[in-house]
Coordinates of C-alpha atoms (C1' of nucleotides) in Angstrom, one line a residue:
Chain A
X1 CA 14.0 56.0 4.1
X2 CA 11.7 57.5 6.6
X3 CA 11.6 60.2 9.1
X4 CA 11.0 58.9 12.6
X5 CA 14.1 58.4 14.7
X6 CA 14.5 54.9 16.0
X7 CA 16.9 55.8 18.7
X8 CA 17.5 58.7 21.0
X9 CA 21.3 58.2 20.7
X10 CA 23.4 60.8 18.8
X11 CA 27.0 59.7 18.9
X12 CA 27.8 56.9 16.5
X13 CA 30.4 54.9 18.2
X14 CA 32.1 51.5 17.9
X15 CA 34.4 49.9 20.5
X16 CA 38.0 51.1 20.0
X17 CA 40.7 48.6 19.1
X18 CA 38.2 46.1 17.6
X19 CA 37.3 48.3 14.7
X20 CA 39.3 48.0 11.4
X21 CA 41.3 51.0 10.3
X22 CA 40.8 53.1 7.3
X23 CA 37.9 53.0 4.9
X24 CA 36.9 49.6 6.1
X25 CA 36.2 51.1 9.5
X26 CA 34.4 54.1 8.0
X27 CA 32.1 51.7 6.2
X28 CA 31.3 49.9 9.4
X29 CA 30.5 53.2 11.2
X30 CA 28.3 54.4 8.4
X31 CA 26.4 51.0 8.2
X32 CA 26.0 50.9 11.9
X33 CA 24.2 54.3 12.0
X34 CA 22.0 53.4 9.0
X35 CA 21.2 49.9 10.0
X36 CA 20.3 51.1 13.5
X37 CA 18.0 53.8 12.2
X38 CA 16.4 52.2 9.2
X39 CA 17.1 48.5 9.5
X40 CA 19.2 46.2 7.3
X41 CA 16.6 46.0 4.5
X42 CA 15.7 49.6 4.9
X43 CA 19.2 50.7 4.1
X44 CA 20.8 50.5 0.6
X45 CA 24.4 50.0 -0.3
X46 CA 24.2 53.4 -1.9
X47 CA 23.1 54.9 1.4
X48 CA 26.1 53.5 3.1
X49 CA 28.5 54.5 0.3
X50 CA 27.1 58.1 0.3
X51 CA 27.7 58.4 4.0
X52 CA 31.3 57.3 3.6
X53 CA 31.9 59.5 0.7
X54 CA 32.6 56.8 -1.9
X55 CA 30.5 55.2 -4.6
X56 CA 28.6 52.0 -4.1
X57 CA 31.0 50.1 -6.3
X58 CA 33.9 50.9 -4.1
X59 CA 32.2 49.3 -1.2
X60 CA 32.9 45.9 -2.7
X61 CA 36.6 46.5 -2.4
X62 CA 36.1 46.2 1.3
X63 CA 33.3 43.8 1.8
X64 CA 32.1 41.1 -0.6
X65 CA 28.4 41.8 0.0
X66 CA 26.1 43.9 2.0
X67 CA 25.3 41.1 4.4
X68 CA 28.9 40.8 5.3
X69 CA 29.0 44.3 6.7
X70 CA 26.1 43.4 8.9
X71 CA 27.7 40.1 10.0
X72 CA 30.8 42.1 11.0
X73 CA 28.8 44.5 13.1
X74 CA 26.7 41.8 14.7
X75 CA 29.8 39.8 15.7
X76 CA 31.6 42.9 17.0
X77 CA 28.6 43.7 19.2
X78 CA 28.5 40.3 20.7
X79 CA 32.2 40.2 21.2
X80 CA 32.3 43.5 23.0
X81 CA 29.5 42.5 25.4
X82 CA 31.0 39.1 26.2
X83 CA 34.4 40.6 26.8
X84 CA 32.9 43.1 29.2
X85 CA 30.9 40.5 31.1
X86 CA 34.0 38.3 31.5
X87 CA 36.1 41.2 32.7
X88 CA 33.3 42.2 35.2
X89 CA 33.2 38.7 36.6
X90 CA 36.9 38.4 37.0
X91 CA 37.2 41.5 39.2
X92 CA 34.0 40.8 41.1
X93 CA 35.2 38.7 43.9
X94 CA 33.5 35.6 45.2
X95 CA 30.2 36.7 46.7
X96 CA 27.2 35.8 44.5
X97 CA 25.6 39.2 45.1
X98 CA 28.8 41.0 44.1
X99 CA 29.1 38.9 41.0
X100 CA 25.5 39.4 40.0
X101 CA 25.8 43.2 40.5
X102 CA 29.0 43.2 38.4
X103 CA 27.4 41.4 35.6
X104 CA 24.3 43.6 35.5
X105 CA 26.4 46.7 35.7
X106 CA 28.5 45.6 32.8
X107 CA 25.5 44.6 30.8
X108 CA 23.8 47.9 31.4
X109 CA 26.9 49.9 30.7
X110 CA 27.6 48.1 27.4
X111 CA 24.1 48.8 26.2
X112 CA 24.4 52.4 27.4
X113 CA 27.7 52.9 25.7
X114 CA 26.9 51.3 22.4
X115 CA 23.2 51.5 21.9
X116 CA 23.4 51.5 18.1
X117 CA 25.6 48.4 18.1
X118 CA 23.4 46.6 20.5
X119 CA 20.3 47.5 18.5
X120 CA 21.8 46.2 15.2
X121 CA 23.3 43.1 16.9
X122 CA 20.0 42.1 18.4
X123 CA 17.3 43.2 16.1
X124 CA 18.9 42.8 12.7
X125 CA 20.4 39.4 13.3
X126 CA 17.4 37.9 11.5
X127 CA 18.7 39.3 8.2
X128 CA 21.7 37.0 8.3
X129 CA 21.9 33.4 7.2
X130 CA 22.3 30.7 9.9
X131 CA 26.0 30.4 9.1
X132 CA 26.6 34.1 9.2
X133 CA 24.8 34.4 12.5
X134 CA 26.4 31.4 14.2
X135 CA 29.5 33.0 15.7
X136 CA 27.5 35.7 17.3
X137 CA 24.9 33.2 18.6
X138 CA 27.7 31.2 20.1
X139 CA 28.9 34.2 22.0
X140 CA 25.4 35.0 23.1
X141 CA 25.0 31.5 24.6
X142 CA 28.3 31.9 26.4
X143 CA 27.2 35.2 27.9
X144 CA 23.9 33.7 28.9
X145 CA 25.8 30.9 30.6
X146 CA 27.9 33.3 32.7
X147 CA 24.8 34.8 34.2
X148 CA 23.1 31.5 34.7
X149 CA 26.1 30.1 36.6
X150 CA 26.2 33.0 39.0
X151 CA 22.5 32.6 39.6
X152 CA 22.9 28.9 40.2
X153 CA 25.8 29.4 42.5
X154 CA 23.9 32.0 44.4
X155 CA 20.9 29.8 45.0
X156 CA 23.0 26.8 45.8
X157 CA 24.8 28.7 48.6
X158 CA 21.6 30.3 49.9
X159 CA 22.7 33.8 49.0
X160 CA 19.8 34.0 46.5
X161 CA 16.2 32.8 46.8
X162 CA 14.7 32.1 43.3
X163 CA 12.1 29.6 42.4
X164 CA 13.5 29.2 38.8
X165 CA 17.0 30.4 37.8
X166 CA 16.2 30.3 34.1
X167 CA 13.3 32.7 34.5
X168 CA 15.4 34.9 36.7
X169 CA 18.1 35.0 34.1
X170 CA 15.7 36.0 31.4
X171 CA 14.2 38.8 33.6
X172 CA 17.6 40.2 34.6
X173 CA 18.9 40.0 31.0
X174 CA 15.8 41.8 29.7
X175 CA 16.2 44.9 31.8
X176 CA 19.8 45.3 30.5
X177 CA 19.0 44.6 26.9
X178 CA 16.3 47.2 26.8
X179 CA 18.7 49.9 27.9
X180 CA 19.8 50.3 24.3
X181 CA 16.3 51.2 23.3
X182 CA 15.5 54.0 25.8
X183 CA 18.6 55.3 27.4
X184 CA 20.3 58.3 25.9
X185 CA 21.5 61.8 26.6
X186 CA 17.9 63.0 26.7
X187 CA 17.4 61.0 29.9
X188 CA 17.8 62.5 33.4
X189 CA 20.3 59.8 34.5
X190 CA 23.9 59.1 34.0
X191 CA 25.0 55.7 32.7
X192 CA 26.4 54.9 36.2
X193 CA 23.1 55.8 37.9
X194 CA 21.2 53.4 35.6
X195 CA 23.8 50.7 36.1
X196 CA 23.6 51.0 39.9
X197 CA 19.8 51.1 39.9
X198 CA 19.4 48.1 37.7
X199 CA 22.1 46.1 39.6
X200 CA 20.0 46.8 42.7
X201 CA 16.8 45.6 40.9
X202 CA 18.6 42.4 40.0
X203 CA 19.6 41.8 43.6
X204 CA 16.0 42.3 44.6
X205 CA 14.8 39.9 41.9
X206 CA 16.9 37.1 43.3
X207 CA 16.1 38.2 46.9
X208 CA 19.8 38.5 47.6
X209 CA 20.7 38.5 51.3
X210 CA 23.9 40.1 52.6
X211 CA 26.2 38.0 54.7
X212 CA 25.2 39.9 57.8
X213 CA 21.5 39.2 57.2
X214 CA 22.1 35.5 56.8
X215 CA 23.7 35.4 60.3
X216 CA 20.6 36.4 62.1
Chain B
X1 CA 14.0 36.5 2.3
X2 CA 16.3 34.5 4.6
X3 CA 16.3 31.2 6.5
X4 CA 16.8 31.8 10.2
X5 CA 13.6 32.0 12.2
X6 CA 13.2 35.2 14.1
X7 CA 10.6 33.8 16.6
X8 CA 10.0 30.5 18.2
X9 CA 6.3 31.0 17.8
X10 CA 4.2 29.0 15.5
X11 CA 0.6 30.0 15.6
X12 CA -0.2 33.2 13.8
X13 CA -2.9 34.9 15.7
X14 CA -4.5 38.3 16.0
X15 CA -6.9 39.3 18.7
X16 CA -10.5 38.3 17.9
X17 CA -13.1 40.9 17.4
X18 CA -10.7 43.6 16.5
X19 CA -9.6 42.0 13.2
X20 CA -11.5 43.0 10.0
X21 CA -13.4 40.2 8.3
X22 CA -12.9 38.6 4.9
X23 CA -9.8 39.3 2.7
X24 CA -8.9 42.4 4.6
X25 CA -8.3 40.3 7.7
X26 CA -6.4 37.6 5.8
X27 CA -4.1 40.3 4.5
X28 CA -3.5 41.4 8.0
X29 CA -2.7 37.9 9.1
X30 CA -0.4 37.3 6.2
X31 CA 1.5 40.6 6.7
X32 CA 1.8 39.9 10.4
X33 CA 3.5 36.6 9.9
X34 CA 5.9 38.0 7.3
X35 CA 6.7 41.3 9.0
X36 CA 7.5 39.5 12.2
X37 CA 9.8 37.1 10.4
X38 CA 11.5 39.2 7.9
X39 CA 10.8 42.8 8.9
X40 CA 8.7 45.3 7.0
X41 CA 11.4 46.1 4.4
X42 CA 12.3 42.5 4.2
X43 CA 8.8 41.6 3.0
X44 CA 7.4 42.5 -0.4
X45 CA 3.8 43.0 -1.3
X46 CA 4.1 40.0 -3.6
X47 CA 5.1 37.9 -0.5
X48 CA 2.0 39.1 1.3
X49 CA -0.3 38.6 -1.7
X50 CA 1.1 35.1 -2.4
X51 CA 0.4 34.1 1.2
X52 CA -3.2 35.3 1.0
X53 CA -3.7 33.6 -2.4
X54 CA -4.3 36.8 -4.5
X55 CA -2.1 38.9 -6.7
X56 CA -0.2 41.9 -5.5
X57 CA -2.5 44.2 -7.5
X58 CA -5.5 43.0 -5.6
X59 CA -4.0 44.1 -2.3
X60 CA -4.6 47.6 -3.2
X61 CA -8.3 47.1 -3.2
X62 CA -8.0 46.6 0.6
X63 CA -5.1 48.9 1.7
X64 CA -3.9 52.0 -0.2
X65 CA -0.2 51.2 0.4
X66 CA 2.1 48.6 2.1
X67 CA 2.8 51.0 5.0
X68 CA -0.9 51.2 5.7
X69 CA -1.0 47.4 6.5
X70 CA 1.9 47.9 8.9
X71 CA 0.1 50.9 10.4
X72 CA -3.0 48.9 11.0
X73 CA -1.0 46.1 12.7
X74 CA 1.0 48.4 14.9
X75 CA -2.2 50.1 16.1
X76 CA -4.0 46.9 16.7
X77 CA -1.1 45.7 18.8
X78 CA -1.0 48.7 21.0
X79 CA -4.8 48.8 21.4
X80 CA -4.9 45.1 22.5
X81 CA -2.2 45.7 25.1
X82 CA -3.7 48.9 26.4
X83 CA -7.2 47.3 26.7
X84 CA -5.8 44.4 28.6
X85 CA -3.8 46.7 31.0
X86 CA -6.9 48.7 31.7
X87 CA -9.0 45.6 32.3
X88 CA -6.4 44.2 34.7
X89 CA -6.3 47.4 36.7
X90 CA -10.1 47.6 37.0
X91 CA -10.4 44.2 38.5
X92 CA -7.3 44.4 40.7
X93 CA -8.6 46.0 43.8
X94 CA -7.0 48.8 45.7
X95 CA -3.7 47.3 47.1
X96 CA -0.7 48.7 45.2
X97 CA 0.9 45.2 45.2
X98 CA -2.2 43.6 43.8
X99 CA -2.4 46.3 41.1
X100 CA 1.3 46.0 40.1
X101 CA 1.0 42.2 39.9
X102 CA -2.2 42.5 37.8
X103 CA -0.5 44.9 35.4
X104 CA 2.6 42.8 35.0
X105 CA 0.5 39.6 34.6
X106 CA -1.5 41.3 31.8
X107 CA 1.6 42.6 30.2
X108 CA 3.3 39.2 30.1
X109 CA 0.2 37.4 29.0
X110 CA -0.4 39.8 26.1
X111 CA 3.2 39.3 24.9
X112 CA 2.9 35.5 25.4
X113 CA -0.5 35.4 23.5
X114 CA 0.5 37.6 20.6
X115 CA 4.3 37.5 20.2
X116 CA 4.2 38.2 16.5
X117 CA 2.0 41.2 16.9
X118 CA 4.1 42.5 19.8
X119 CA 7.3 42.1 17.7
X120 CA 5.8 43.9 14.7
X121 CA 4.3 46.7 16.9
X122 CA 7.5 47.3 18.7
X123 CA 10.3 46.7 16.3
X124 CA 8.8 47.7 13.0
X125 CA 7.3 51.0 14.2
X126 CA 10.3 52.8 12.8
X127 CA 9.2 52.1 9.2
X128 CA 6.2 54.3 9.7
X129 CA 6.1 58.0 9.2
X130 CA 5.5 60.2 12.3
X131 CA 1.8 60.6 11.5
X132 CA 1.2 57.0 10.9
X133 CA 2.9 56.0 14.2
X134 CA 1.3 58.7 16.3
X135 CA -1.9 56.9 17.4
X136 CA 0.1 53.9 18.6
X137 CA 2.6 56.0 20.3
X138 CA -0.2 57.8 22.1
X139 CA -1.6 54.5 23.4
X140 CA 1.9 53.4 24.5
X141 CA 2.3 56.6 26.5
X142 CA -1.1 55.9 28.2
X143 CA 0.0 52.4 29.0
X144 CA 3.2 53.6 30.5
X145 CA 1.2 56.1 32.6
X146 CA -0.9 53.3 34.0
X147 CA 2.2 51.6 35.3
X148 CA 3.8 54.7 36.6
X149 CA 0.7 55.7 38.5
X150 CA 0.5 52.4 40.3
X151 CA 4.2 52.7 41.2
X152 CA 3.8 56.2 42.5
X153 CA 0.8 55.3 44.5
X154 CA 2.7 52.4 46.0
X155 CA 5.7 54.4 47.1
X156 CA 3.5 57.3 48.4
X157 CA 1.6 54.9 50.7
X158 CA 4.7 53.1 51.8
X159 CA 3.8 49.8 50.1
X160 CA 6.7 50.1 47.8
X161 CA 10.3 51.2 48.4
X162 CA 11.9 52.4 45.2
X163 CA 14.5 55.2 44.8
X164 CA 13.2 56.1 41.4
X165 CA 9.8 55.2 40.0
X166 CA 10.7 55.9 36.4
X167 CA 13.6 53.5 36.4
X168 CA 11.5 50.9 38.2
X169 CA 8.8 51.4 35.5
X170 CA 11.3 50.8 32.7
X171 CA 12.7 47.7 34.4
X172 CA 9.3 46.2 35.0
X173 CA 8.2 47.1 31.5
X174 CA 11.4 45.5 30.0
X175 CA 10.8 42.1 31.5
X176 CA 7.3 42.0 30.0
X177 CA 8.3 43.3 26.6
X178 CA 11.0 40.8 26.1
X179 CA 8.5 37.9 26.6
X180 CA 7.5 38.2 22.9
X181 CA 11.1 37.5 21.9
X182 CA 11.8 34.3 23.9
X183 CA 8.6 32.7 25.1
X184 CA 7.0 30.0 22.9
X185 CA 5.7 26.5 22.9
X186 CA 9.4 25.3 23.0
X187 CA 9.8 26.7 26.5
X188 CA 9.2 24.5 29.6
X189 CA 6.7 26.9 31.1
X190 CA 3.1 27.7 30.6
X191 CA 2.1 31.3 30.0
X192 CA 0.6 31.4 33.5
X193 CA 3.8 30.3 35.1
X194 CA 5.7 33.0 33.4
X195 CA 3.1 35.6 34.3
X196 CA 3.2 34.6 37.9
X197 CA 7.0 34.4 38.1
X198 CA 7.4 37.8 36.5
X199 CA 4.7 39.4 38.7
X200 CA 6.7 38.2 41.7
X201 CA 9.9 39.6 40.2
X202 CA 8.1 43.0 39.8
X203 CA 7.0 43.0 43.4
X204 CA 10.6 42.2 44.5
X205 CA 11.9 45.1 42.3
X206 CA 9.7 47.6 44.2
X207 CA 10.4 45.8 47.5
X208 CA 6.7 45.4 48.0
X209 CA 5.6 44.7 51.6
X210 CA 2.4 42.9 52.5
X211 CA 0.0 44.6 54.8
X212 CA 0.9 42.2 57.6
X213 CA 4.6 42.9 57.2
X214 CA 4.0 46.6 57.5
X215 CA 2.1 46.2 60.9
X216 CA 5.2 44.7 62.6
Chain C
dG1 C1' -12.6 42.4 -6.0
dT2 C1' -9.8 40.0 -8.8
dC3 C1' -7.2 39.6 -12.7
dT4 C1' -3.2 40.7 -16.6
dA5 C1' -0.1 43.9 -18.0
dT6 C1' 2.9 47.4 -17.2
dA7 C1' 5.1 51.8 -15.7
dT8 C1' 8.7 53.5 -13.0
dC9 C1' 12.1 53.2 -9.8
dT10 C1' 15.5 51.1 -6.8
dT11 C1' 17.9 47.3 -5.5
dG12 C1' 22.6 44.4 -5.0
dA13 C1' 26.3 43.4 -7.6
dT14 C1' 29.8 43.3 -11.6
dA15 C1' 33.0 44.9 -15.6
dG16 C1' 36.7 47.2 -16.7
dA17 C1' 39.4 51.7 -17.0
dC18 C1' 42.6 54.4 -14.2
Chain D
dG1 C1' 41.0 51.5 -4.2
dT2 C1' 38.2 54.3 -6.6
dC3 C1' 35.7 55.5 -10.4
dT4 C1' 31.8 55.3 -14.6
dA5 C1' 28.7 52.6 -16.6
dT6 C1' 25.7 49.0 -16.6
dC7 C1' 23.1 44.6 -15.7
dA8 C1' 19.4 41.9 -14.2
dA9 C1' 16.2 41.5 -10.8
dG10 C1' 13.0 43.0 -7.6
dA11 C1' 10.4 46.8 -5.6
dT12 C1' 5.8 49.7 -5.1
dA13 C1' 2.1 51.1 -7.4
dT14 C1' -1.3 51.9 -11.3
dA15 C1' -4.4 51.1 -15.6
dG16 C1' -8.1 49.0 -17.3
dA17 C1' -10.7 44.7 -18.5
dC18 C1' -14.0 41.3 -16.4

DNA sequence: GTCTATATCTTGATAGAC
DNA sequence: GTCTATCAAGATATAGAC
């Protein structure tokens, strides 16, 4: 284990309600903090056990293998994000600009609220086998599809002006994803300020016009 | 070592001229491919040695420790990016819009040309001690400063309209950084197409006005 | 610079008692 | 569910011959 901190974040947090109770949940919390900081291969099962306050042998009463702990975290992270994106879209109304802003705000807020989870879900996924990663990757594809559909609808109706929706989706997604890496309590912004600013950037990327502007 | 591929990229490449000759360079190439695919802790010195065609003991004739190989790669990656950004700015002229476009193009192209190097330099940096990471982090700060100065100059002269230059810099940087993660020969775009599209997005993010528009 | 051989430690995981 | 004890394998790194 090494010294430099990988993340500015302090609070280790997992989404409520979706986390298993008791020791099983404590294992998840401990593994999340360690995987985010040192990576999956940089963390030993003894490290996790020590943080929970049990021995490494006791871990196996809760998870069959180390990789299964990671798989649970990766899936949880993708579920939380997808749920938030869906909720955002449902309450966003019908204007393409409003929908895009809602998606970006939800994306940013999810990464601001659970930076550790987002980091582990995204950059430790390679430590899983294809079968273990599959459920999370399926969710990721669905989330990507939500954004893509909003962009396509926006360009089709003339609300957006984008040469290539796929590239726009990648760009918009990138600014939200990276929030997990830099945002934290050390930054001079609230999570809402970042969400608003990045939603505005997304609208600019697609050259969104308001209804009033279109009437001119 | 696991199965799923972390990157779509195929060609393992390091910037010419900056790479040491002979076996020392081969070690760097081998470690780059493995670190990018499996992570620093997911790669053993035996893996690296096998790929070069020597034994693990022979590695120590070239690098004092495994972490020193990573440190060399991380520094190389940051040097290559910073050099490209500087070159881009020098030949960009004096218009803020042109300077921003040049920076973004260089940023995107660097990540498209050396995705493995960018991945290792960015997401395996946490495996280094603070002293080992320091030179690379210093270069990163300088690169960040280049972008920030262009944004500040643009807003100060009225060429850009941005509420917060720091947030704009993060957003613009994010779309370039992520290129290493998704762009590859499997994508239906050339590197130039992505660079042009993302430069346009950056100009939209800062609401860049052309000289002619300002005269109205 | 490369090798064989090895020291030393840590790893993920299991056996079996309580 | 937790423990102690342990296994077998893999890790980084070194010693010393050629």
